Coordinates of N, CA and C and ligand atoms in Angstrom, one line a residue:
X102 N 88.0 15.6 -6.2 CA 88.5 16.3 -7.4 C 88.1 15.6 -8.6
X103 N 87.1 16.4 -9.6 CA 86.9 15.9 -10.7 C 87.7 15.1 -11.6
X104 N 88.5 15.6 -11.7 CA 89.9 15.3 -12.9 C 90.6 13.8 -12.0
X105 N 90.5 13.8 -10.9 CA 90.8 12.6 -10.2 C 89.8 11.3 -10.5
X106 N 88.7 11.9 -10.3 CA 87.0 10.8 -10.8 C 87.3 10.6 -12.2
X107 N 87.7 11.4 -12.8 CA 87.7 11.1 -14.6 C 88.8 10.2 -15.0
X108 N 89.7 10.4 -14.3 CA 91.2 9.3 -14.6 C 91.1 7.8 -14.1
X109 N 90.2 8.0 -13.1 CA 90.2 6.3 -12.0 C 88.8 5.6 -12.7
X110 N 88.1 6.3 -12.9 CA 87.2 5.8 -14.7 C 87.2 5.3 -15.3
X111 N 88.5 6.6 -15.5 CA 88.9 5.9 -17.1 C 89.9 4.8 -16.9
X112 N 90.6 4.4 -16.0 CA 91.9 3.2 -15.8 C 90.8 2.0 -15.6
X113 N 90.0 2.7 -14.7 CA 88.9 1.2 -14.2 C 88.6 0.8 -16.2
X114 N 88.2 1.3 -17.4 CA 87.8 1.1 -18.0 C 89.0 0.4 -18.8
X115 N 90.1 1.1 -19.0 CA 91.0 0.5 -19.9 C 91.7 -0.8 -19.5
X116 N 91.1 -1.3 -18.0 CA 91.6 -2.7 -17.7 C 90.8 -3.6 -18.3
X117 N 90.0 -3.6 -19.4 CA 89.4 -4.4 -19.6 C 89.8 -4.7 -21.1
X118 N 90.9 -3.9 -21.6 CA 91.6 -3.9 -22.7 C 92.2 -5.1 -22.9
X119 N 92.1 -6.1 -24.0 CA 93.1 -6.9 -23.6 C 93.6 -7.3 -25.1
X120 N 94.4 -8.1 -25.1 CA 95.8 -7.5 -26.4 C 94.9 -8.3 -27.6
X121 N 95.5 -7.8 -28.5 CA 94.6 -8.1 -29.9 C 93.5 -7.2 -30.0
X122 N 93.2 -6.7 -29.3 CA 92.1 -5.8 -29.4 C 91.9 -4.8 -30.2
X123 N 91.2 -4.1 -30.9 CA 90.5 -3.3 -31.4 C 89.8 -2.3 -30.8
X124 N 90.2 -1.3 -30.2 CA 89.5 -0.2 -29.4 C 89.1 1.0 -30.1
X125 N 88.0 1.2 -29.7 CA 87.5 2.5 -30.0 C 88.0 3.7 -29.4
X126 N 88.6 4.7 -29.6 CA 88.9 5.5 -28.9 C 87.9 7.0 -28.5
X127 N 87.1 6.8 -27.6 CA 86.3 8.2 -27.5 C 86.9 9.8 -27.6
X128 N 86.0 10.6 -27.2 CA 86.7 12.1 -27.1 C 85.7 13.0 -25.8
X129 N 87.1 14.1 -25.8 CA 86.7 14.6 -24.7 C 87.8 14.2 -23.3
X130 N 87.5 14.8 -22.3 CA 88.5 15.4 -20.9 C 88.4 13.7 -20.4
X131 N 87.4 13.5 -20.5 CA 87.8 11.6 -19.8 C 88.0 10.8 -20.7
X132 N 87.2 11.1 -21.8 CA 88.6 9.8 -23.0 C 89.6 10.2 -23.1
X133 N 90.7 11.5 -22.9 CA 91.6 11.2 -23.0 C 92.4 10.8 -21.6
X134 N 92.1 10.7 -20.3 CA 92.9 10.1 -19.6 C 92.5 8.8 -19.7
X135 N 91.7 8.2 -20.5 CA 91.7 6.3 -21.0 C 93.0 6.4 -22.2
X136 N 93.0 7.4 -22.6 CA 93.7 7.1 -24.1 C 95.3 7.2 -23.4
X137 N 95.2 8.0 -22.5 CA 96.8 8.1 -21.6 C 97.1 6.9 -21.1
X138 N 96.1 6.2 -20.2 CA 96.5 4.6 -19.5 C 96.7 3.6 -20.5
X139 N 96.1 3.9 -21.8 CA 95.8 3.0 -23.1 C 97.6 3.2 -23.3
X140 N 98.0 4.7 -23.7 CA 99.3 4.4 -24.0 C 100.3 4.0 -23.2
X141 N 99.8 4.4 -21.8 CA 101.0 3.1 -20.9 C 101.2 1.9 -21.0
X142 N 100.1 1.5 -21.0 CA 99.9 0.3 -21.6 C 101.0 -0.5 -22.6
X143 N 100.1 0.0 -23.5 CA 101.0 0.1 -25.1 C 103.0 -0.1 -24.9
X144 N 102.7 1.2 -24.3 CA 104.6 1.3 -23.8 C 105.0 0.0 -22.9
X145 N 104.1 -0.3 -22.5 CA 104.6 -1.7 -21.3 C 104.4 -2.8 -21.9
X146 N 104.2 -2.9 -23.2 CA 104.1 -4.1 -23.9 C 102.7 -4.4 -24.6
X147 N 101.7 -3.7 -24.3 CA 100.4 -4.2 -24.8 C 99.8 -4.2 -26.1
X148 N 100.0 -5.1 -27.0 CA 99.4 -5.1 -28.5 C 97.9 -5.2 -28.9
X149 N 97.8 -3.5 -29.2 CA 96.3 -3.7 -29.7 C 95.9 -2.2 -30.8
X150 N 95.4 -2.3 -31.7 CA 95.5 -1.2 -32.8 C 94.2 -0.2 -32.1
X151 N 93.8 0.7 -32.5 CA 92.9 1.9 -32.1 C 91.9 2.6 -33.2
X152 N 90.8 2.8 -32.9 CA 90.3 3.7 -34.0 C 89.8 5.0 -32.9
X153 N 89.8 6.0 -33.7 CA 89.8 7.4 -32.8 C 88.3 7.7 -33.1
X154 N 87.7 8.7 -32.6 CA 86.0 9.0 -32.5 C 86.7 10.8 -33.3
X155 N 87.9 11.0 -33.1 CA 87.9 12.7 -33.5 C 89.7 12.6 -34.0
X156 N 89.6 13.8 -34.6 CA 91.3 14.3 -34.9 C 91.7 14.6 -33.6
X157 N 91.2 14.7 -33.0 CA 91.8 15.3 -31.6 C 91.9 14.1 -30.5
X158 N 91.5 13.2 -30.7 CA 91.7 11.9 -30.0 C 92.8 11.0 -30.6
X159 N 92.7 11.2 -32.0 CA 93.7 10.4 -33.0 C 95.2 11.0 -32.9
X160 N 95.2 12.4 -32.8 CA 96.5 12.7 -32.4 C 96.7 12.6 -31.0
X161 N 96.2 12.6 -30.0 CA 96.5 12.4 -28.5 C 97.1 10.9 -29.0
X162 N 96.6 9.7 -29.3 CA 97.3 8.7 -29.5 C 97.9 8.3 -30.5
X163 N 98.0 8.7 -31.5 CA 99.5 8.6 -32.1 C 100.5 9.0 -31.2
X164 N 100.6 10.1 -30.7 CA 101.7 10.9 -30.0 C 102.1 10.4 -28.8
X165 N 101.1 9.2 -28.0 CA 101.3 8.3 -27.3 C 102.3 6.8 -27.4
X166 N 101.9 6.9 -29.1 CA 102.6 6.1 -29.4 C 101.5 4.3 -30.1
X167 N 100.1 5.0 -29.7 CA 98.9 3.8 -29.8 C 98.6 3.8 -31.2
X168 N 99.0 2.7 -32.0 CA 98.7 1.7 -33.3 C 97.3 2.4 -33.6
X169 N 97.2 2.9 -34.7 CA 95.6 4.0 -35.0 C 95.5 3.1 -36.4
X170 N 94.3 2.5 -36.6 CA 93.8 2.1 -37.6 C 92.7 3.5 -38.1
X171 N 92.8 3.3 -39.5 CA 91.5 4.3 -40.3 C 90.4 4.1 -40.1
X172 N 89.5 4.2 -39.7 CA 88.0 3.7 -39.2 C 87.6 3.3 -40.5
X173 N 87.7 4.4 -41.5 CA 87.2 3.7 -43.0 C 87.2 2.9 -43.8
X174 N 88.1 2.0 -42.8 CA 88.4 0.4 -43.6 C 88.5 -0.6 -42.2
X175 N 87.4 -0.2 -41.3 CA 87.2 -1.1 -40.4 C 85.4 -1.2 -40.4
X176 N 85.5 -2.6 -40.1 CA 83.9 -2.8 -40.3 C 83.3 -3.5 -38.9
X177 N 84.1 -3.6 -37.9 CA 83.8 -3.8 -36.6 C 85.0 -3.3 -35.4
X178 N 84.8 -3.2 -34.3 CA 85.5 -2.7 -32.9 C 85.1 -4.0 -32.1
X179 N 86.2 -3.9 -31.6 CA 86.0 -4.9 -29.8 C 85.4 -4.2 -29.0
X180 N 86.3 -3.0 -28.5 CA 85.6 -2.3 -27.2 C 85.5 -0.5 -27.5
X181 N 85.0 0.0 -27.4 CA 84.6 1.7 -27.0 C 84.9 2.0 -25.9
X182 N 85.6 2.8 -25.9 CA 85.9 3.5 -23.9 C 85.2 5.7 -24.3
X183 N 84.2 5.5 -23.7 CA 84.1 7.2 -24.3 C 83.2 7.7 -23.0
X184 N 83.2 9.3 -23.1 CA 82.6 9.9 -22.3 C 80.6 10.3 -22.7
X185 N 80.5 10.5 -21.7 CA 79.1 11.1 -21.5 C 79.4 12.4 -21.1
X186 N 78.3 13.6 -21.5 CA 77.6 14.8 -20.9 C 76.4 14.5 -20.1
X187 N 75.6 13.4 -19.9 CA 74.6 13.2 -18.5 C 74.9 11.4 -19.2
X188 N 74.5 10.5 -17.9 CA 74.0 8.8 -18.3 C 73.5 8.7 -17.1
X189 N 72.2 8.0 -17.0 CA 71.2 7.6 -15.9 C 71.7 5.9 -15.9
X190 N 71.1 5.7 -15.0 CA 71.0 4.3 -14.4 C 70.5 3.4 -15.2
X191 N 69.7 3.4 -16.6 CA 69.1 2.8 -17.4 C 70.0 2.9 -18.6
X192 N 71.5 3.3 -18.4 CA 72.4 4.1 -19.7 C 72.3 4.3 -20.5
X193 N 71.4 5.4 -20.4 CA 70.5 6.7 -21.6 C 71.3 7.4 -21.4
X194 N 72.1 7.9 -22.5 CA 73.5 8.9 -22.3 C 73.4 10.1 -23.3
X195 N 73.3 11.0 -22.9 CA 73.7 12.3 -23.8 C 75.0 12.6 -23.9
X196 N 75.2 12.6 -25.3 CA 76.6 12.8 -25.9 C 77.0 13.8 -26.7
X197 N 77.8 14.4 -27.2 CA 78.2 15.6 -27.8 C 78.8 16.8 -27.6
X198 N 78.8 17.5 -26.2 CA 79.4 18.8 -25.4 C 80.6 19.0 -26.2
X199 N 81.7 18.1 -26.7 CA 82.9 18.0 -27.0 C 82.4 17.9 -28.6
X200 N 81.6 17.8 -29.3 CA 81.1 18.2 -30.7 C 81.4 16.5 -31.9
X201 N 81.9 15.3 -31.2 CA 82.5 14.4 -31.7 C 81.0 13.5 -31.8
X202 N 79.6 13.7 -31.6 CA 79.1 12.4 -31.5 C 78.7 11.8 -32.8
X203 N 78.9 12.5 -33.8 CA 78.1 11.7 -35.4 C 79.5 10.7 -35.1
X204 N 80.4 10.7 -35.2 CA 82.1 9.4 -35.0 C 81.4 8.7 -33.9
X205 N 81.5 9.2 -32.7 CA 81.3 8.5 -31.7 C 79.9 7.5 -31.4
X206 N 78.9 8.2 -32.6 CA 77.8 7.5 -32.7 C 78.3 6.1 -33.6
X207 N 78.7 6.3 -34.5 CA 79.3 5.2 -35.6 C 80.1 4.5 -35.2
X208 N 81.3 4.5 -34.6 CA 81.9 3.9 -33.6 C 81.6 3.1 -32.7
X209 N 80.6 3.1 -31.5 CA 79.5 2.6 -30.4 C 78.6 1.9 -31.8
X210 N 78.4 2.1 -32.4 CA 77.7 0.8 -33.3 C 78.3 0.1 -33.9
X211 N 79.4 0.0 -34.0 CA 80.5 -1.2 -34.9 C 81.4 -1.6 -33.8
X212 N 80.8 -1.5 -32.8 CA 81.4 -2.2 -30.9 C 80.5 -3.0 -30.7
X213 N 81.3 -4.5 -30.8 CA 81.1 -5.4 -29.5 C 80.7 -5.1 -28.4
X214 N 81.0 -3.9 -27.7 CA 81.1 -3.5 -26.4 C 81.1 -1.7 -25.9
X215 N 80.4 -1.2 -25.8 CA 80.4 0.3 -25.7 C 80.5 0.7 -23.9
X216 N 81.8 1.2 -23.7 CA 81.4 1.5 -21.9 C 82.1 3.2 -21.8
X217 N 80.9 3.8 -21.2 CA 81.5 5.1 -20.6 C 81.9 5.1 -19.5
X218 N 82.9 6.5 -19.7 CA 83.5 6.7 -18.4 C 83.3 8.0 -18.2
X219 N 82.9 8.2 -17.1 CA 82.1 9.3 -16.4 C 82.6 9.6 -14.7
X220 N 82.7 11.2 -14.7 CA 82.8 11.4 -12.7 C 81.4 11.6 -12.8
X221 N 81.1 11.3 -11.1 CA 80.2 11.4 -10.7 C 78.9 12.2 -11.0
X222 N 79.4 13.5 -11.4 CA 78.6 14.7 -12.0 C 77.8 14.7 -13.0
X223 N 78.7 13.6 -14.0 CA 77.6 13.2 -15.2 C 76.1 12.1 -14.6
X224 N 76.3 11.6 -13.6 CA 74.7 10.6 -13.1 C 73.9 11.2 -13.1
X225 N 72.9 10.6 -13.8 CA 71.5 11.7 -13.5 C 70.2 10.6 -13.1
X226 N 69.5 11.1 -12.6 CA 68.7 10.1 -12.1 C 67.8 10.3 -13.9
X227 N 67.5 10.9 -14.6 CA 66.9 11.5 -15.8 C 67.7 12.2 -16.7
X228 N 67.9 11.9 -18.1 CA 68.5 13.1 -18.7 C 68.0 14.0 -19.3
X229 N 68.6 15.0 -19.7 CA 67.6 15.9 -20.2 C 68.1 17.4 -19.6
X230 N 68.8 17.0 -18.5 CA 69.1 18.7 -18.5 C 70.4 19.0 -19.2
X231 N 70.9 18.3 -19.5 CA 72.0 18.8 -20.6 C 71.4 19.0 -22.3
X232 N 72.1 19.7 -23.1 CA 71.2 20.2 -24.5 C 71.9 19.0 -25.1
X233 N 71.2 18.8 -26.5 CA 70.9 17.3 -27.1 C 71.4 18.5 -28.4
X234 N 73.0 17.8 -28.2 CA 73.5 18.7 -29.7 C 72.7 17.2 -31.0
X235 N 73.0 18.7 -32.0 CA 72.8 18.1 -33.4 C 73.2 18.3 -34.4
X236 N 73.8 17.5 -35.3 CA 74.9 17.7 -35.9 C 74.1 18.0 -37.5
X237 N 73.8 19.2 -38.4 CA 73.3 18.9 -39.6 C 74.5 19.8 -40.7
X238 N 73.6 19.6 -41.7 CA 74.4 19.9 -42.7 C 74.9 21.4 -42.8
X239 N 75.6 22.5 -43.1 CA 75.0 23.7 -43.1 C 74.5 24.3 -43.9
X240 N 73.8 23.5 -45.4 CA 73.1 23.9 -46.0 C 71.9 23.8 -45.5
X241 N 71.3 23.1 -44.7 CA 70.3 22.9 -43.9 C 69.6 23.5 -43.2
X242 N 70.9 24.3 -42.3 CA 70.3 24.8 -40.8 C 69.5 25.7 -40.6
X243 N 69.0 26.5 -41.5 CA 67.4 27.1 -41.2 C 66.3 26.0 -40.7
X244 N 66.6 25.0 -42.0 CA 65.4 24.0 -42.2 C 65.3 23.4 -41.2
X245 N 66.8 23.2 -40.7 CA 66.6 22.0 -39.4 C 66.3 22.8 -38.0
X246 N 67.1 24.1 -38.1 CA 66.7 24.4 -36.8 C 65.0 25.0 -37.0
X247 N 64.1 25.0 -37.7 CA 62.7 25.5 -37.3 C 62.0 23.8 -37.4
X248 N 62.6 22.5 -38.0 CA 61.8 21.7 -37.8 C 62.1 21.2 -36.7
X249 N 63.2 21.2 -35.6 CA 63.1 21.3 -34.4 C 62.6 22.0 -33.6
X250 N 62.0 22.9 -33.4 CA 61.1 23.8 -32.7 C 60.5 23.0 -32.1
X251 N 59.3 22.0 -32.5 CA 57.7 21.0 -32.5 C 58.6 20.6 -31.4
X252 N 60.1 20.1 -31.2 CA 60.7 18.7 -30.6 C 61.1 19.6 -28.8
X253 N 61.9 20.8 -29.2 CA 62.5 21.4 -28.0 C 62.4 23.1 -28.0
X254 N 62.2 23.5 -27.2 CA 62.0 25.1 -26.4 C 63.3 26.2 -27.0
X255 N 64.0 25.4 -27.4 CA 65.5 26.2 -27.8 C 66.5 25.3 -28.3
X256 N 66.5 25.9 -29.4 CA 67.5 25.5 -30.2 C 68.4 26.2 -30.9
X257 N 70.0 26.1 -30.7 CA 70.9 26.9 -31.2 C 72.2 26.3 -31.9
X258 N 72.6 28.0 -32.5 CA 73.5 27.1 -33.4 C 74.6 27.3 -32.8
X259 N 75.5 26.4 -32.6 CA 76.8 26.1 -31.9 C 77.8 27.2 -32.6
X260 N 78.5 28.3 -31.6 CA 79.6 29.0 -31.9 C 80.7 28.8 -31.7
X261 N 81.4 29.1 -32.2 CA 83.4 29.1 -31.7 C 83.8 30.9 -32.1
X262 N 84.5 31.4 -31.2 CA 84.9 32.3 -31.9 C 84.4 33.1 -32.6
X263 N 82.8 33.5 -32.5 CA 81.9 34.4 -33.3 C 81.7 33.7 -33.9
X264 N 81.8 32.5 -35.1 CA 81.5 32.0 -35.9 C 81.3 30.3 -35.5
X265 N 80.1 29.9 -36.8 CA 79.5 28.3 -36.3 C 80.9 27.4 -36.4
X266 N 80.2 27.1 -34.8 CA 81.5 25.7 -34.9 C 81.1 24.8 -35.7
X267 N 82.4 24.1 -36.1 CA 82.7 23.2 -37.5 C 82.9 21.9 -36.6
X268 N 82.0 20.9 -37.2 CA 82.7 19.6 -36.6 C 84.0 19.0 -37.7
X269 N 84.2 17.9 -37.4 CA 85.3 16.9 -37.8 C 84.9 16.5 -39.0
X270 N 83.3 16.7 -39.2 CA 83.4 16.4 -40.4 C 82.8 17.3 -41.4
X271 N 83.3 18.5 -41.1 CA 82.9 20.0 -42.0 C 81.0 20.2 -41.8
X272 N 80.5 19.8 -40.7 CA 79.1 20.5 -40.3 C 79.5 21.3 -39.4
X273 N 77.5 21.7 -38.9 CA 77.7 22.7 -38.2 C 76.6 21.9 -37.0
X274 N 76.4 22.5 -35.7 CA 75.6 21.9 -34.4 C 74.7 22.8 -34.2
X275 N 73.4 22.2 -34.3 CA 72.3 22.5 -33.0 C 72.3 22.3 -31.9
X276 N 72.6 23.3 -31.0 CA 72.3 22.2 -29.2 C 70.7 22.6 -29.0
X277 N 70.2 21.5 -29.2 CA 68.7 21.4 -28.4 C 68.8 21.3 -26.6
X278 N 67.5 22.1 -26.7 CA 67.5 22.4 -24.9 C 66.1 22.1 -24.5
X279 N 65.3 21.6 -23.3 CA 63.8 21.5 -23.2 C 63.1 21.2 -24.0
X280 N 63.1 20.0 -24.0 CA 62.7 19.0 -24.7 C 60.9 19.1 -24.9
X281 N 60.3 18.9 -25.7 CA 58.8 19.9 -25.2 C 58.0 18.7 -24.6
X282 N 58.4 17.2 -25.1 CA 57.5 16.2 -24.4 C 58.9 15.1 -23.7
X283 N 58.9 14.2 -22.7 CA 58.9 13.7 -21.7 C 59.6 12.2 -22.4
X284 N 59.3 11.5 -24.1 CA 59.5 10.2 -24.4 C 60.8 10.3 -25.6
X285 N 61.9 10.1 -24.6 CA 62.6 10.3 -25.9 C 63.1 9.3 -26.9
X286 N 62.1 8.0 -27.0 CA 62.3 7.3 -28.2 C 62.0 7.9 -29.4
X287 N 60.6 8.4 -28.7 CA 59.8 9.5 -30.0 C 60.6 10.7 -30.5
X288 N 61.3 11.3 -29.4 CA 61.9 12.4 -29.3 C 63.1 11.8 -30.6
X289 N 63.7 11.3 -30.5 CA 64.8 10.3 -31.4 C 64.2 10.3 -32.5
X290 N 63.6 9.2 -32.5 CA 62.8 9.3 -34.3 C 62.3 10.4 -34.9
X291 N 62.0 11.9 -34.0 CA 60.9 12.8 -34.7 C 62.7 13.7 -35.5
X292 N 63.8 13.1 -34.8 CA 64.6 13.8 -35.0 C 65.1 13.4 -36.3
X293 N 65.7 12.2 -36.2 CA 65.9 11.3 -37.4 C 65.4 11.6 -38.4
X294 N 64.0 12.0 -38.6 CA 63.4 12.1 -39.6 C 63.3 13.4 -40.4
X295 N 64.5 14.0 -39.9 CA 64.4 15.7 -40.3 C 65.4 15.6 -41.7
X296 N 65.3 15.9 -42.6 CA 66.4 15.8 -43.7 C 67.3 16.9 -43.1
X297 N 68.5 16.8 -43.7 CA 69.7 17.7 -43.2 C 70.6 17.0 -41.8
X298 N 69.6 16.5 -40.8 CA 70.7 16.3 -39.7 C 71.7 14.6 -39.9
X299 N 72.9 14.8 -39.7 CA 73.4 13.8 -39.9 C 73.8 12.9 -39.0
X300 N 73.7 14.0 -37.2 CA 73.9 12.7 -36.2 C 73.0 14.0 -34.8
X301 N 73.3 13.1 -34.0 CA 72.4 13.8 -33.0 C 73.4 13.2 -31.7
X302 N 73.0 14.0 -30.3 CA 74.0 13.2 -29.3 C 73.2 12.4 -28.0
X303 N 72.0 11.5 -28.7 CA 71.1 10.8 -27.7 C 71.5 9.6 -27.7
X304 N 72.7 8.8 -27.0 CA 72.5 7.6 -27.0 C 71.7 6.8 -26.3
X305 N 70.6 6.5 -27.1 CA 69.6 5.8 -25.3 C 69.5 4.0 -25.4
X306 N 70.5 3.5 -26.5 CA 70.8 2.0 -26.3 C 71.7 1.7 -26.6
X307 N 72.5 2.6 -27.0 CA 74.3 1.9 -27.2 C 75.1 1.4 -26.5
X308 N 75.0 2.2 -24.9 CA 76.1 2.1 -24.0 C 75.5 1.1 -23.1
X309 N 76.8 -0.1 -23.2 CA 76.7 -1.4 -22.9 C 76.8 -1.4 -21.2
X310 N 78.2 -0.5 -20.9 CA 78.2 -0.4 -19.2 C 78.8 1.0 -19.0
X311 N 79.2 1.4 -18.3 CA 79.8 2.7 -17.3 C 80.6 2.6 -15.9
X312 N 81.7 3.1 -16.1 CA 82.2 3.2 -15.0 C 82.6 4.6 -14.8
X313 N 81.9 4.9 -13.5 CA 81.4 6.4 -12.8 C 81.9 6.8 -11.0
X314 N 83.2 7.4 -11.2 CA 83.6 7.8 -10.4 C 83.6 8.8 -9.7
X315 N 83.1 8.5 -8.2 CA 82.3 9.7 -7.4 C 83.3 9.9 -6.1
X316 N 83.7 11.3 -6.0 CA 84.9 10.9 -4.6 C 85.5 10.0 -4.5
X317 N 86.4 9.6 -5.9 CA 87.2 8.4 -5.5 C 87.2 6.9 -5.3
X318 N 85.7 6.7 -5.4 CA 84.7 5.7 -5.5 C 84.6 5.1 -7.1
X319 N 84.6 4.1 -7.7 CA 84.2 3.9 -8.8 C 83.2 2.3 -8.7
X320 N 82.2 3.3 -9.6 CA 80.6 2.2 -9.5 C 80.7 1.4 -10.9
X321 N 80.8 0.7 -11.3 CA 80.7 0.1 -12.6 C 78.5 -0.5 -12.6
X322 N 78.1 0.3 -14.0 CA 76.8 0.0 -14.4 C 76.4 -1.2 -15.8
X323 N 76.1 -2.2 -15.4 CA 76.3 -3.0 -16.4 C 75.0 -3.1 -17.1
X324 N 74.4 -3.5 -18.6 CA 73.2 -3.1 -18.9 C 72.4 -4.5 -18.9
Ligands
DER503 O1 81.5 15.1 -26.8 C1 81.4 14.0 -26.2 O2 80.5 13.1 -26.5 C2 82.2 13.7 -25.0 O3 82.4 12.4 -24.9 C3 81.5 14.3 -23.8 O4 80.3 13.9 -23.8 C4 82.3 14.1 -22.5 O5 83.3 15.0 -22.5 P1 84.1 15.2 -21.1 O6 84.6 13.9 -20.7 O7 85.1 16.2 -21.5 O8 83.1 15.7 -20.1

């Protein structure tokens, strides 16, 4: 059972929580069962403040009851507990499905320590079959989505409800799909270099470890 893999993950991951700490809090279906064990915790005595990766993570733990610091007056994290949409064995991780990764990118770089939590489903021996959202401006998004074309086979603009979905921080997403060449360092930088986009969801050196639960099994990947 999926939702079983995502919770024993995510507990494997929040034992490594320890008081005084400074946690990053990820987003998405398996950071919040870390952010659930995080507030047991919390309730059982455990002192440590939190920064959220989304509004929608930050209210799961307030309402838990987990000490939430402003990210905008924090200039470093102890630990990141967050999800992947694919992470291979070399923890190259596609991030974004849940639309949080420009935070979750900024976050995982002001950590000490960045570890996903992932079921099984997300391992990939390669990534790439998941689409490589992109976060630009939406005065942009003509520009950005035709100077992506060179990079990937299809590129689209993220909907909700008939209309572009809005991130957290009033943009709009590209999900890039088929990638047109094979290296994605290059693939990264040809991105980077696009004016308008402000985050992208390729982590391919942030994530420090992973713990990835398969039937109940949990593998911890250290880098
Ligand atoms: O949007 C994100 O980056 C999320 O962390 C996503 O990659 C994982 O979401 P899930 O745990 O709901 O699959």
């Amino acid at each position: 059972m999926t939702d079983d893999d995502k919770r024993i993950a995510a507990e494997a991951a929040v034992s490594e929580v320890q008081p005084g700490m400074l946690v990053g809090l990820g987003t998405g279906t398996t950071a919040a069962f870390a952010i659930q064990a995080l507030g047991r915790r919390v309730r059982e005595g455990l002192r440590i403040e939190a920064v959220a990766t989304s509004l929608a993570s930050e209210r799961q733990a307030h309402d838990l009851g987990i000490p939430i610091r402003d990210f905008a007056t924090v200039a470093s994290v102890d630990l990141t507990i967050d999800g992947a949409d694919e992470i291979d064995d070399d923890l190259r991780a596609i991030k974004g499905a849940g639309g949080a990764m420009l935070r979750e990118k900024v976050v995982a770089a002001a950590s000490a320590r960045m570890v996903v939590i992932a079921d099984g489903s997300k391992r990939v021996a390669a990534i790439g079959g998941r689409a490589v959202p992109v976060e630009i401006v939406p005065f942009a998004a003509a520009f950005v989505a035709q100077a992506l074309e060179p990079l990937f086979a299809s590129v689209t603009l993220r909907a909700a409800d008939e209309r572009p979905y809005v991130t957290d921080n009033g943009n709009h997403i590209l999900d890039c799909r088929s990638p047109r060449q094979p290296l994605w360092p290059q693939i990264e930088a040809a991105i980077q270099a696009i004016s308008g986009i402000c985050g992208h969801g390729l982590f391919l050196h942030q994530v420090d470890a992973a713990y990835i639960a398969d039937r109940g099994v949990v593998s911890r990947l250290e880098r």
